[in-house]
Tab-separated table of C-alpha atoms in Angstrom:
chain	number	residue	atom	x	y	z
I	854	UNK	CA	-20.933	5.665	-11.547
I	855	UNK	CA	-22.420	2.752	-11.343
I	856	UNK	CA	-21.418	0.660	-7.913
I	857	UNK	CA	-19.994	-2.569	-7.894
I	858	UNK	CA	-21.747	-5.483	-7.077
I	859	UNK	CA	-20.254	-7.380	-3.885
I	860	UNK	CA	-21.417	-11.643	-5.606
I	861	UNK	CA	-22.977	-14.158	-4.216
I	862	UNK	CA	-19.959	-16.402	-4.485
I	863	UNK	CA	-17.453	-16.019	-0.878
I	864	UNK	CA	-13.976	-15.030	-1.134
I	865	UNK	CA	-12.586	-18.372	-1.119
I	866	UNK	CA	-9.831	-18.908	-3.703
I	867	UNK	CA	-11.338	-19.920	-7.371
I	868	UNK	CA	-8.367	-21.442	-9.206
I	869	UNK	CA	-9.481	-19.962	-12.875
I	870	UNK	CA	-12.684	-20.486	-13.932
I	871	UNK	CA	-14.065	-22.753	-11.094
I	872	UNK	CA	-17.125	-21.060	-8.624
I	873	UNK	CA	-15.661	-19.702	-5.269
I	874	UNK	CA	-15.949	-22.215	-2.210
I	875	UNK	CA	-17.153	-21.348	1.199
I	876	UNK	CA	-14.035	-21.110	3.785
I	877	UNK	CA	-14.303	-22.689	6.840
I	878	UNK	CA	-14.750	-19.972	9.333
I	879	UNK	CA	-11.388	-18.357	10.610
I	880	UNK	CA	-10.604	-18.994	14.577
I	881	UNK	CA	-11.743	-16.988	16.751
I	882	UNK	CA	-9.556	-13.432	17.239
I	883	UNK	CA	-7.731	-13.981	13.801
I	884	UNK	CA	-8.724	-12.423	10.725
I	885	UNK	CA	-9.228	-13.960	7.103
I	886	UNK	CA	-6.714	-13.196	4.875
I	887	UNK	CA	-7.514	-10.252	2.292
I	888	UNK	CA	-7.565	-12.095	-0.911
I	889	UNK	CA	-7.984	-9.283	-3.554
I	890	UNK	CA	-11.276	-10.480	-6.097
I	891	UNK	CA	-11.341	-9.524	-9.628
I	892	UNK	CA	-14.565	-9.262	-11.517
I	893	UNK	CA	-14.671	-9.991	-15.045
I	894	UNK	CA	-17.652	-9.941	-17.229
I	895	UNK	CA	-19.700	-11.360	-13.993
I	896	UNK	CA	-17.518	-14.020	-13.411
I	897	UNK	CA	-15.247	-13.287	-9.808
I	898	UNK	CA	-11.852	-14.375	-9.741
I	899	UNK	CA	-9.558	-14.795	-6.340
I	900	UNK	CA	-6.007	-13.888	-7.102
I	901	UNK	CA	-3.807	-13.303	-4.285
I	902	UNK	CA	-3.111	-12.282	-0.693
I	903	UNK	CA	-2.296	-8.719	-0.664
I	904	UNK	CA	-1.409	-9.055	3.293
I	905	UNK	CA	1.608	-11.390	1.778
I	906	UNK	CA	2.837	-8.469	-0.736
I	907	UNK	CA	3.382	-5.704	1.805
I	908	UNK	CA	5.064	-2.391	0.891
I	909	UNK	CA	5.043	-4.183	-2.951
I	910	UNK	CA	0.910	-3.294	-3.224
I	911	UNK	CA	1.275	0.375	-2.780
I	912	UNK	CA	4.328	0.689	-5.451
I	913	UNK	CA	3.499	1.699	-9.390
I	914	UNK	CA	5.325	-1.490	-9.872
I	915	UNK	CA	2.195	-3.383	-8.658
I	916	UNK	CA	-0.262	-1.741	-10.412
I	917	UNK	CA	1.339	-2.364	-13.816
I	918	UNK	CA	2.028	-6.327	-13.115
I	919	UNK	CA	-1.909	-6.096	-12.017
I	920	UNK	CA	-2.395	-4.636	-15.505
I	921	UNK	CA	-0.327	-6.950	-17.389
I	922	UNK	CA	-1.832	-10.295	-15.543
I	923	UNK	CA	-5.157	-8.993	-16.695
I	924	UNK	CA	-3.779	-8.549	-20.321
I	925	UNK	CA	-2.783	-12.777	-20.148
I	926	UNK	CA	-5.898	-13.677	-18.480
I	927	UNK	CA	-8.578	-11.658	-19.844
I	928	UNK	CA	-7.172	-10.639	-22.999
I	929	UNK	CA	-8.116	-7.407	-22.796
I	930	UNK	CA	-4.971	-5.168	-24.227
I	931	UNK	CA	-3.289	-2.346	-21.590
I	932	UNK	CA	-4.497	0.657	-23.485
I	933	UNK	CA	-8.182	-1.044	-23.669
I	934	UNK	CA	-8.329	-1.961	-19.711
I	935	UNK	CA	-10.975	0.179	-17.445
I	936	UNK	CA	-10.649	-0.692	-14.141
I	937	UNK	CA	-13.255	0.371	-11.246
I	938	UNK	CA	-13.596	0.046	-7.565
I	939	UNK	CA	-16.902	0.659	-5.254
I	940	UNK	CA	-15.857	4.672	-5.420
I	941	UNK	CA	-15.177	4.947	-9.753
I	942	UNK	CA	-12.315	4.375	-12.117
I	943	UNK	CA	-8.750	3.568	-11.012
I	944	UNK	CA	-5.968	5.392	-13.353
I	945	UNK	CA	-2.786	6.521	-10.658
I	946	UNK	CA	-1.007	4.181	-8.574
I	947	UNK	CA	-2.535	6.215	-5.153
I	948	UNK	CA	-6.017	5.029	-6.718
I	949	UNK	CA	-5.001	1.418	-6.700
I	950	UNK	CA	-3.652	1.645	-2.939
I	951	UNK	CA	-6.763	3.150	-1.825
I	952	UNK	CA	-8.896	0.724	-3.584
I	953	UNK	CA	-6.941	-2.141	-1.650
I	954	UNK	CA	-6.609	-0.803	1.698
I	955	UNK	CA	-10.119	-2.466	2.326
I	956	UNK	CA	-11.078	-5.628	4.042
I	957	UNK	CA	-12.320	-7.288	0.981
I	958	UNK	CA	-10.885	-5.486	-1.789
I	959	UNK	CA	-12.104	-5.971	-5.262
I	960	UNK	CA	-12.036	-4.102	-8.482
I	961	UNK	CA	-13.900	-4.366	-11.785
I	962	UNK	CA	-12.443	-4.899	-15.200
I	963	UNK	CA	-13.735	-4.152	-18.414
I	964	UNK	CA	-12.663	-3.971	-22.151
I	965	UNK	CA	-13.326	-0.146	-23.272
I	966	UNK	CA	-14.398	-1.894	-26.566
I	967	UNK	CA	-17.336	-3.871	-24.654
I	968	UNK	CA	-18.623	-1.387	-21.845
I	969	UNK	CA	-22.033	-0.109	-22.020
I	970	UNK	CA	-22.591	3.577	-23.586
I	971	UNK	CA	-23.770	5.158	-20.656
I	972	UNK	CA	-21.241	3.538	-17.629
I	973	UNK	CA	-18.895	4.960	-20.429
I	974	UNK	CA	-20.363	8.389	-20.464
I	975	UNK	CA	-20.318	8.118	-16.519
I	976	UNK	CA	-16.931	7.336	-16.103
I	977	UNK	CA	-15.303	9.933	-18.930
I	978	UNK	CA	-17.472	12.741	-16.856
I	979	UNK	CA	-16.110	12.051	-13.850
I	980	UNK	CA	-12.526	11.563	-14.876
I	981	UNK	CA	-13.425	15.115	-17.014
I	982	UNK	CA	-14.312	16.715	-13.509
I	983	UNK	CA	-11.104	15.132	-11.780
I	984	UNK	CA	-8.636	16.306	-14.598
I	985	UNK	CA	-10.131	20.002	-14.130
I	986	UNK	CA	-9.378	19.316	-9.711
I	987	UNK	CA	-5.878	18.509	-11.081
I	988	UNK	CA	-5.273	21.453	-13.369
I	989	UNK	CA	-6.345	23.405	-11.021
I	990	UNK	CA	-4.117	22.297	-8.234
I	991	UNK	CA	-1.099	23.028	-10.766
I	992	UNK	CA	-2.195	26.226	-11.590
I	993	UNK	CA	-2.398	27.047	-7.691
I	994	UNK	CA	1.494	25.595	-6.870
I	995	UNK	CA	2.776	27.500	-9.967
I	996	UNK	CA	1.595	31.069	-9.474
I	997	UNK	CA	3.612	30.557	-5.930
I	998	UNK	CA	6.599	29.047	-6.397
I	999	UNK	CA	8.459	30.486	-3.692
I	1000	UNK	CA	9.558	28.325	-0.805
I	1001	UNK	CA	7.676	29.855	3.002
I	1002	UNK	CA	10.107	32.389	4.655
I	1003	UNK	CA	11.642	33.458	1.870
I	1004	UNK	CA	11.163	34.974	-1.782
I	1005	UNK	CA	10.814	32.974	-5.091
I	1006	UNK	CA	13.618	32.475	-6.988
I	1007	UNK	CA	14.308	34.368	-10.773
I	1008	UNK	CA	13.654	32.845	-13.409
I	1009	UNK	CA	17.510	32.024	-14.120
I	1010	UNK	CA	19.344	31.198	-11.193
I	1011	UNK	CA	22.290	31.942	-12.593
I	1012	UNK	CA	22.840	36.055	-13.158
I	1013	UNK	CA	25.072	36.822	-15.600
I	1014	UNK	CA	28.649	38.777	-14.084
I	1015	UNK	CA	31.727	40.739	-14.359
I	1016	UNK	CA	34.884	39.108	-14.048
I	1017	UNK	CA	36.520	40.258	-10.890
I	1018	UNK	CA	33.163	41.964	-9.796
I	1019	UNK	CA	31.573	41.347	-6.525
I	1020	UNK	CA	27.436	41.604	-6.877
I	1021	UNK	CA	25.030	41.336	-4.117
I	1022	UNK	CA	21.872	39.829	-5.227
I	1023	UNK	CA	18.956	40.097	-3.095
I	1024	UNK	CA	16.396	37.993	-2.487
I	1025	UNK	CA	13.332	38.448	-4.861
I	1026	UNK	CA	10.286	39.683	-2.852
I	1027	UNK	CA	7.323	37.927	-3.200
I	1028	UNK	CA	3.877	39.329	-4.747
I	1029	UNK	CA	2.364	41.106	-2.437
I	1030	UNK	CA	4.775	41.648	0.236
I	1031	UNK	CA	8.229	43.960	0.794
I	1032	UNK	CA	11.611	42.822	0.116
I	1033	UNK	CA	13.689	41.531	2.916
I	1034	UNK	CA	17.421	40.122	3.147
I	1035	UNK	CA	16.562	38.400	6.399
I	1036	UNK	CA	19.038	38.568	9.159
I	1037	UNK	CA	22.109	37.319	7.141
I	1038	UNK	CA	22.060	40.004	5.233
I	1039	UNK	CA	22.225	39.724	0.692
I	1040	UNK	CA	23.696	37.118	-0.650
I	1041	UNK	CA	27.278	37.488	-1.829
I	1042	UNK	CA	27.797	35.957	-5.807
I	1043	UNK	CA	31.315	35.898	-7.087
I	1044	UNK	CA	33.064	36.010	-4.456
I	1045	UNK	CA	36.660	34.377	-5.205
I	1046	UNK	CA	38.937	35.174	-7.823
I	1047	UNK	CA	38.445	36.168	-11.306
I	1048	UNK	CA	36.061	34.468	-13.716
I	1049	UNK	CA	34.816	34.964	-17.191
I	1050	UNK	CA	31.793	35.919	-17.749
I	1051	UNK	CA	29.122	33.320	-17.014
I	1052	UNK	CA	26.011	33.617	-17.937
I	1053	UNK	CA	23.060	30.972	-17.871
I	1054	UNK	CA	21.392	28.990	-20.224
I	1055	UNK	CA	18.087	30.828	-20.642
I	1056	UNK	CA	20.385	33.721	-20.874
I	1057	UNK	CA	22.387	32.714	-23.508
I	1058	UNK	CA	19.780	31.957	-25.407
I	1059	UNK	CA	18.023	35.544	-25.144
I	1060	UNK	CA	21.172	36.814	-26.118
I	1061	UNK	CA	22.257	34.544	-28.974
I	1062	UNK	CA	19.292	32.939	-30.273
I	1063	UNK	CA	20.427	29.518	-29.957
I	1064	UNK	CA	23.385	28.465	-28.042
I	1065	UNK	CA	26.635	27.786	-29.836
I	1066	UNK	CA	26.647	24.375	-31.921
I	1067	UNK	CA	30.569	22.320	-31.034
I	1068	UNK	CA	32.148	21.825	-34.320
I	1069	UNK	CA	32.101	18.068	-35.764
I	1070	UNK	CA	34.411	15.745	-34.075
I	1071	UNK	CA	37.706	15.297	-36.751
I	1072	UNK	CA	38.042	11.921	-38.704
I	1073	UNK	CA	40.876	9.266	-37.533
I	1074	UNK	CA	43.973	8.856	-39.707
I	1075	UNK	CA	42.781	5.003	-39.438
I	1076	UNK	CA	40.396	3.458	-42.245
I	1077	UNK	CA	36.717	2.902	-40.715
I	1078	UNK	CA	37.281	-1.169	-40.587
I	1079	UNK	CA	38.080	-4.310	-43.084
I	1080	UNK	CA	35.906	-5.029	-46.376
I	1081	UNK	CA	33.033	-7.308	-45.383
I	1082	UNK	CA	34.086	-10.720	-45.983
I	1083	UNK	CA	31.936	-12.990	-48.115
I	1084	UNK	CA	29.473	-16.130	-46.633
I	1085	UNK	CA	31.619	-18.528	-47.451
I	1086	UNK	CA	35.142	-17.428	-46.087
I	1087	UNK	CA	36.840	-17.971	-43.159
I	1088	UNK	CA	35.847	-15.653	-40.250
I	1089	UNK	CA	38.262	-12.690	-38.975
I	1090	UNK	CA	39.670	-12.541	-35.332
I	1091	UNK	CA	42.210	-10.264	-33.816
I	1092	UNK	CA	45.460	-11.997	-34.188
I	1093	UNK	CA	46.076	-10.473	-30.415
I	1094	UNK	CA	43.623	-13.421	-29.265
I	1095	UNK	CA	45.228	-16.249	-31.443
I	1096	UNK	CA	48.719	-15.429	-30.427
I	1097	UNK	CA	50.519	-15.352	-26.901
I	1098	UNK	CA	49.471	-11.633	-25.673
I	1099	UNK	CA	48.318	-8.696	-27.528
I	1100	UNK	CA	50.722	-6.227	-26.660
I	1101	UNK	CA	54.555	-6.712	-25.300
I	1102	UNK	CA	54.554	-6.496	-21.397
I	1103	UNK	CA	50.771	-6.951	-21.268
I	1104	UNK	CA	50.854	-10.842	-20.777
I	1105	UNK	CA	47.601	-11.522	-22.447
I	1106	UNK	CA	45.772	-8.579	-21.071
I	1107	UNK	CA	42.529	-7.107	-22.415
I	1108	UNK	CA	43.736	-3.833	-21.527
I	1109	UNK	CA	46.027	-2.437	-24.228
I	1110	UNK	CA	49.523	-1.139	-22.990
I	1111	UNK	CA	49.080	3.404	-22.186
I	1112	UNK	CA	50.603	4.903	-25.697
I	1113	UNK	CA	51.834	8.678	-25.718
I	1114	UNK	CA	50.828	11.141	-27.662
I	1115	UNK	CA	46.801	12.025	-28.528
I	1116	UNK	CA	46.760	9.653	-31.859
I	1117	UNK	CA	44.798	6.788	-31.043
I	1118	UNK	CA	46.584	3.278	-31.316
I	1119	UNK	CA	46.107	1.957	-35.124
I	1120	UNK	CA	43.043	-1.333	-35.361
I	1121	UNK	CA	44.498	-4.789	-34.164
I	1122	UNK	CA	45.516	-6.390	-37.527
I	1123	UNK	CA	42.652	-9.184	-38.322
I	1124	UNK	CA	43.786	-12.674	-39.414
I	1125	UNK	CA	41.830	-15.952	-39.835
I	1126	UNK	CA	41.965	-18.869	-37.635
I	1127	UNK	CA	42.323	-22.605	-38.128
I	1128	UNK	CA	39.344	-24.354	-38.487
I	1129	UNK	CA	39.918	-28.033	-35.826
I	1130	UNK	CA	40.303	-30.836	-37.716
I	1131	UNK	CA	37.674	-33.222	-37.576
I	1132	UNK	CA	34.836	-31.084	-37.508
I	1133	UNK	CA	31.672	-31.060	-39.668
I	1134	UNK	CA	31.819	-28.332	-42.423
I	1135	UNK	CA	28.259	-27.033	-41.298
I	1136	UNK	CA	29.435	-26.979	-37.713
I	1137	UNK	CA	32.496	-24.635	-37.501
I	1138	UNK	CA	34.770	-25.125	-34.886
I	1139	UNK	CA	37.979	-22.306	-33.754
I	1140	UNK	CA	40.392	-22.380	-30.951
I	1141	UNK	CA	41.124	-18.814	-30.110
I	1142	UNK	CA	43.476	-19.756	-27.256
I	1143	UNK	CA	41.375	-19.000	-24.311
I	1144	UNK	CA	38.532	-19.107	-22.426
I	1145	UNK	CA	35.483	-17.029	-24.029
I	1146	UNK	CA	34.323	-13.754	-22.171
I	1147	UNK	CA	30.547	-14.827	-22.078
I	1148	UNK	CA	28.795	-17.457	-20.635
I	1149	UNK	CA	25.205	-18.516	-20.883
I	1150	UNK	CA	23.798	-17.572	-17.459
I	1151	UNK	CA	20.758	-20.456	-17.734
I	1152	UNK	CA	23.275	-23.446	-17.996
I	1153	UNK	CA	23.611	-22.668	-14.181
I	1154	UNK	CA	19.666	-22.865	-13.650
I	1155	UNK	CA	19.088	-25.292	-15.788
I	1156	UNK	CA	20.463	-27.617	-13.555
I	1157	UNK	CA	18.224	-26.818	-10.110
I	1158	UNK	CA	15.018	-25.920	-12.287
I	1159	UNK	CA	12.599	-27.390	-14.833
I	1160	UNK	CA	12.124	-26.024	-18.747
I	1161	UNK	CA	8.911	-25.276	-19.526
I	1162	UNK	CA	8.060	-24.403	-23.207
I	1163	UNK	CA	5.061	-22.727	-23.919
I	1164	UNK	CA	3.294	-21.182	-27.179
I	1165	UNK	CA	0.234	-19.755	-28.888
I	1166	UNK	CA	-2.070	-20.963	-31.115
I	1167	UNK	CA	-2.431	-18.126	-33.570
I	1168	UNK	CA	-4.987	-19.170	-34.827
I	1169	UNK	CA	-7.044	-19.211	-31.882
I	1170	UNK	CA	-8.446	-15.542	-30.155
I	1171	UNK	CA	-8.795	-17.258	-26.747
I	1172	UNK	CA	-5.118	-18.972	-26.862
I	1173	UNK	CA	-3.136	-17.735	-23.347
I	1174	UNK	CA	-0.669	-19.057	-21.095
I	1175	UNK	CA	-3.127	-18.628	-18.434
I	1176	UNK	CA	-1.213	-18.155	-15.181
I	1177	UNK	CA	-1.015	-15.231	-12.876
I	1178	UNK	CA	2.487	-14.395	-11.055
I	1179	UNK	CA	3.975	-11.234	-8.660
I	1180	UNK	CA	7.362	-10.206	-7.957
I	1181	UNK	CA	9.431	-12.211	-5.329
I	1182	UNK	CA	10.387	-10.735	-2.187
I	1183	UNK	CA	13.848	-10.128	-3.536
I	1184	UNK	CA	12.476	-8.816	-6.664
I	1185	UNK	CA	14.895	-11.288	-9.176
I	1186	UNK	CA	11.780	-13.849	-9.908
I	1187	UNK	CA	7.673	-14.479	-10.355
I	1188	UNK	CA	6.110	-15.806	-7.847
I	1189	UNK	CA	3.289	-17.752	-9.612
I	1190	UNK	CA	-0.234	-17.062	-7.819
I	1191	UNK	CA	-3.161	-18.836	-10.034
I	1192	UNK	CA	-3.082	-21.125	-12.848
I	1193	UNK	CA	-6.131	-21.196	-15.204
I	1194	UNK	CA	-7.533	-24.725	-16.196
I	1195	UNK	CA	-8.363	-23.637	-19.374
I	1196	UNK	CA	-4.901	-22.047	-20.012
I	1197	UNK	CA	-1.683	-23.306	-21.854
I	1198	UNK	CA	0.231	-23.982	-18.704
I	1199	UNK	CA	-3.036	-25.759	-17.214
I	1200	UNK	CA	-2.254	-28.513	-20.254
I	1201	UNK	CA	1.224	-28.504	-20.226
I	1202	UNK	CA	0.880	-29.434	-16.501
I	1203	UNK	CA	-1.603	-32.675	-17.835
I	1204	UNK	CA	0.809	-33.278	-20.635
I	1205	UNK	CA	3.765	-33.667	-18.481
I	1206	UNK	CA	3.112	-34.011	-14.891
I	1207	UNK	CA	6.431	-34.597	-13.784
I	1208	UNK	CA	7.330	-31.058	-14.587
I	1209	UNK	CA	3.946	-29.141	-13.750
I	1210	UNK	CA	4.034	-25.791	-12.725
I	1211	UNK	CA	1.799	-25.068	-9.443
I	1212	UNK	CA	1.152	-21.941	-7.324
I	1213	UNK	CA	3.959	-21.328	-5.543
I	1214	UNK	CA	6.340	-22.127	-7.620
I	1215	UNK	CA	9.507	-20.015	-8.821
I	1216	UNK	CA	9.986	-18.391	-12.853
I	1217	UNK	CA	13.532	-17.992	-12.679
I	1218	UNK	CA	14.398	-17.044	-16.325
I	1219	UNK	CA	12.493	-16.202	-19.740
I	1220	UNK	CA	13.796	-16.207	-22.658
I	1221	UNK	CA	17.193	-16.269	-21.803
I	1222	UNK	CA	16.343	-13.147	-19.384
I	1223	UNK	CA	16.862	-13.537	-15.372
I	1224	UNK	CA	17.491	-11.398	-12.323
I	1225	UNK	CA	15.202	-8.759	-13.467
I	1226	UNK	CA	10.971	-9.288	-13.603
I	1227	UNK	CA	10.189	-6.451	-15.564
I	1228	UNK	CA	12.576	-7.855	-18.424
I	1229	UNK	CA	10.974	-11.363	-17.788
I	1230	UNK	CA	7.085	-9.639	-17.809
I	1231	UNK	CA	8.134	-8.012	-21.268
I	1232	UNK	CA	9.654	-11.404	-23.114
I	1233	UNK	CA	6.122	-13.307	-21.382
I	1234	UNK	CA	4.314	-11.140	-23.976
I	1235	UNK	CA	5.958	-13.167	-26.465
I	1236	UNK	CA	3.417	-15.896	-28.376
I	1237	UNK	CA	6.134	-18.359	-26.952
I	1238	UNK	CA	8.107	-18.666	-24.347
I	1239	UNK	CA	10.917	-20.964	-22.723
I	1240	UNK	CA	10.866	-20.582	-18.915
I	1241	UNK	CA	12.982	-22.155	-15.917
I	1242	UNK	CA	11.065	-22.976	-13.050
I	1243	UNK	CA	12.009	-23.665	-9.760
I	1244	UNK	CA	10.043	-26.033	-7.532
I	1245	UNK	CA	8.576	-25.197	-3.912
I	1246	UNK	CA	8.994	-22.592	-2.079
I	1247	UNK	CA	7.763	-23.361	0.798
I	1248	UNK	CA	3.804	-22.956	2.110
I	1249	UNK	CA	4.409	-19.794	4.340
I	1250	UNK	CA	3.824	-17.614	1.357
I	1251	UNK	CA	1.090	-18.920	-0.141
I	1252	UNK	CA	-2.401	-18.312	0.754
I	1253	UNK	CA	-4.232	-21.014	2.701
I	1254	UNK	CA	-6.444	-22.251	0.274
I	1255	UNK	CA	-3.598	-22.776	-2.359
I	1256	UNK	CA	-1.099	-24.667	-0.202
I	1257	UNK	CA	-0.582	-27.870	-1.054
């Protein structure tokens, strides 16, 4: 496996495509922060502080935002990525936490469609060697899969019994070595009063065949719903939410009024509402007597952050947003690391300056979707997206050289 080369350039922070600075050097007794350096087709990138991730860097979580930032910046697709360290390829999360334990780490990236024929060959041998360590290792814990001090366990846990019958089942011995109950003595199962016969799963199904299939569930007495209505009429709501209440004694209640018997309750009877009057025919407007059940979550956020609309130029191979982000701290936002000059966001920030995104800054919401960054890291591999942003967050967790 070919090593990786350490650059020329220092590990000073790059910003996108600009060469890496010299830092001035760090005080005396303190140590520089451990930016982690990404190599792409020659060119070294600084991304981030891992010191400022913690736990975060040695979680699957962070290996697969590391693999989706490199899908935005480098274009290179997930199932196309190779990524390398000084020791060989990375594929498992415990790889990736090894590779930046170090100092200085930095990894390698390449596009499987681009890599050389024989750092190809190099890398599929070893991973052919590592996948035979592996199998191995499985083959080893399953040929013992007893617990030490005591025998393996049958294949079914469950044995099958006798009502009213009390069975002592002994522990299995192990290969190799006498049975023994141990100082408690065998195991008591069925102790209690009478059961049916029980038997489990993988038993049944040595028995039977297959296990027993539940008959279809039996049709309502009610019709499956109303005939579709048309385009042009009226739309249907349940009368329950045009009139006072929807049952007697619930007082406008959602939650229907307990009915005897096993019958379920017949469908709410649908019946159109009044359109308001003065409204545009295009622009339908109904009063259903109350307060809607849904809200729009970003009308909140839209008030403390900034939109930001960005989108592709299909046309164009090399079209990306070109930022880089990481989960928050409290794991509900991205935490944007590097912007790329060259990138979308790069000119939207020239375009409109008054709303420019910077490193540091918050993603809120996109799309519509908030409080959740793998739901936000899916909809950003959208060709355009609407994101709220939330300004400064304060210069204690940003690296030095990208503090403002």
């Amino acid at each position: 496996m070919a090593a990786l080369g350490q650059g020329t350039a220092s590990w000073g922070h790059t910003g996108g495509t600009r060469p890496a600075t010299i830092p001035p050097p760090p005080p005396t007794g303190t140590l520089p922060p451990r930016m982690l350096r990404v190599e792409f087709k020659g060119q070294p990138y600084d991304w981030f502080n891992l010191d400022e991730m913690g736990e975060l860097v040695r979680s699957e979580d962070f290996v697969n935002t590391l693999r989706e930032n490199i899908v935005h910046y480098f274009s290179v697709p997930y199932d196309c990525q190779v990524v390398f360290d000084e020791e060989g390829v990375l594929s498992t999360a415990a790889d990736f936490a090894r590779a930046l334990k170090g100092s200085r780490p930095c990894i390698q990236v390449w596009d499987v469609r681009e890599m050389p024929q024989d750092l190809r060959e190099q890398a599929a041998q070893k991973l052919a060697v590592a996948a035979a360590e592996v199998a191995r290792s499985q083959r080893t814990l399953n040929a013992f899969p007893g617990r030490a001090g005591g025998g393996s366990r049958p294949l079914s846990p469950w044995p099958v019994r006798v009502a009213g019958q009390v069975e002592a089942e002994p522990a299995a011995p192990c290969q190799g070595g006498p049975a023994s109950v141990g100082a408690l003595g065998p195991r008591l199962v069925g102790v209690g009063p009478a059961q049916e016969p029980r038997a489990s799963f993988a038993d049944r199904l040595a028995v039977g065949g297959t296990p027993p299939v539940p008959p279809p569930l039996a049709a309502g007495p009610y019709p499956a719903g109303p005939h579709p209505l048309a385009m042009s009429a009226r739309p249907m709501m349940p009368a329950g939410l045009v009139g006072p209440s929807l049952l007697p004694g619930t007082a406008g209640s959602w939650v229907p009024a307990v009915m005897g018997g096993s019958v379920p309750p017949p469908p709410m009877p649908m019946e159109p509402v009044s359109v308001l009057p003065g409204s545009a025919p295009g622009l339908r407007q109904y009063d259903v007597g109350m307060r809607p059940p849904w809200q729009d979550p970003s009308l909140a956020l839209s008030k403390e952050c900034m939109e930001v609309t960005l989108t592709k130029d299909l046309s164009d191979a090399n079209s990306r947003f070109g930022f880089a982000n990481v989960p928050s701290v409290d794991g509900r936002h991205l935490l944007v690391t590097w912007v790329d000059v060259n990138g979308l966001l790069a000119r939207w920030n020239r375009s409109y300056p008054e709303r420019g995104v910077r490193e540091g800054d918050l993603i809120c919401a996109v799309n519509g979707a908030m409080d959740d960054v793998e739901a936000m890291r899916l909809q950003l591999q959208h060709d355009a997206v609407r994101m709220l942003v939330r300004k400064g967050i304060g210069p204690g967790l940003l690296p030095p050289e990208g503090r403002a």
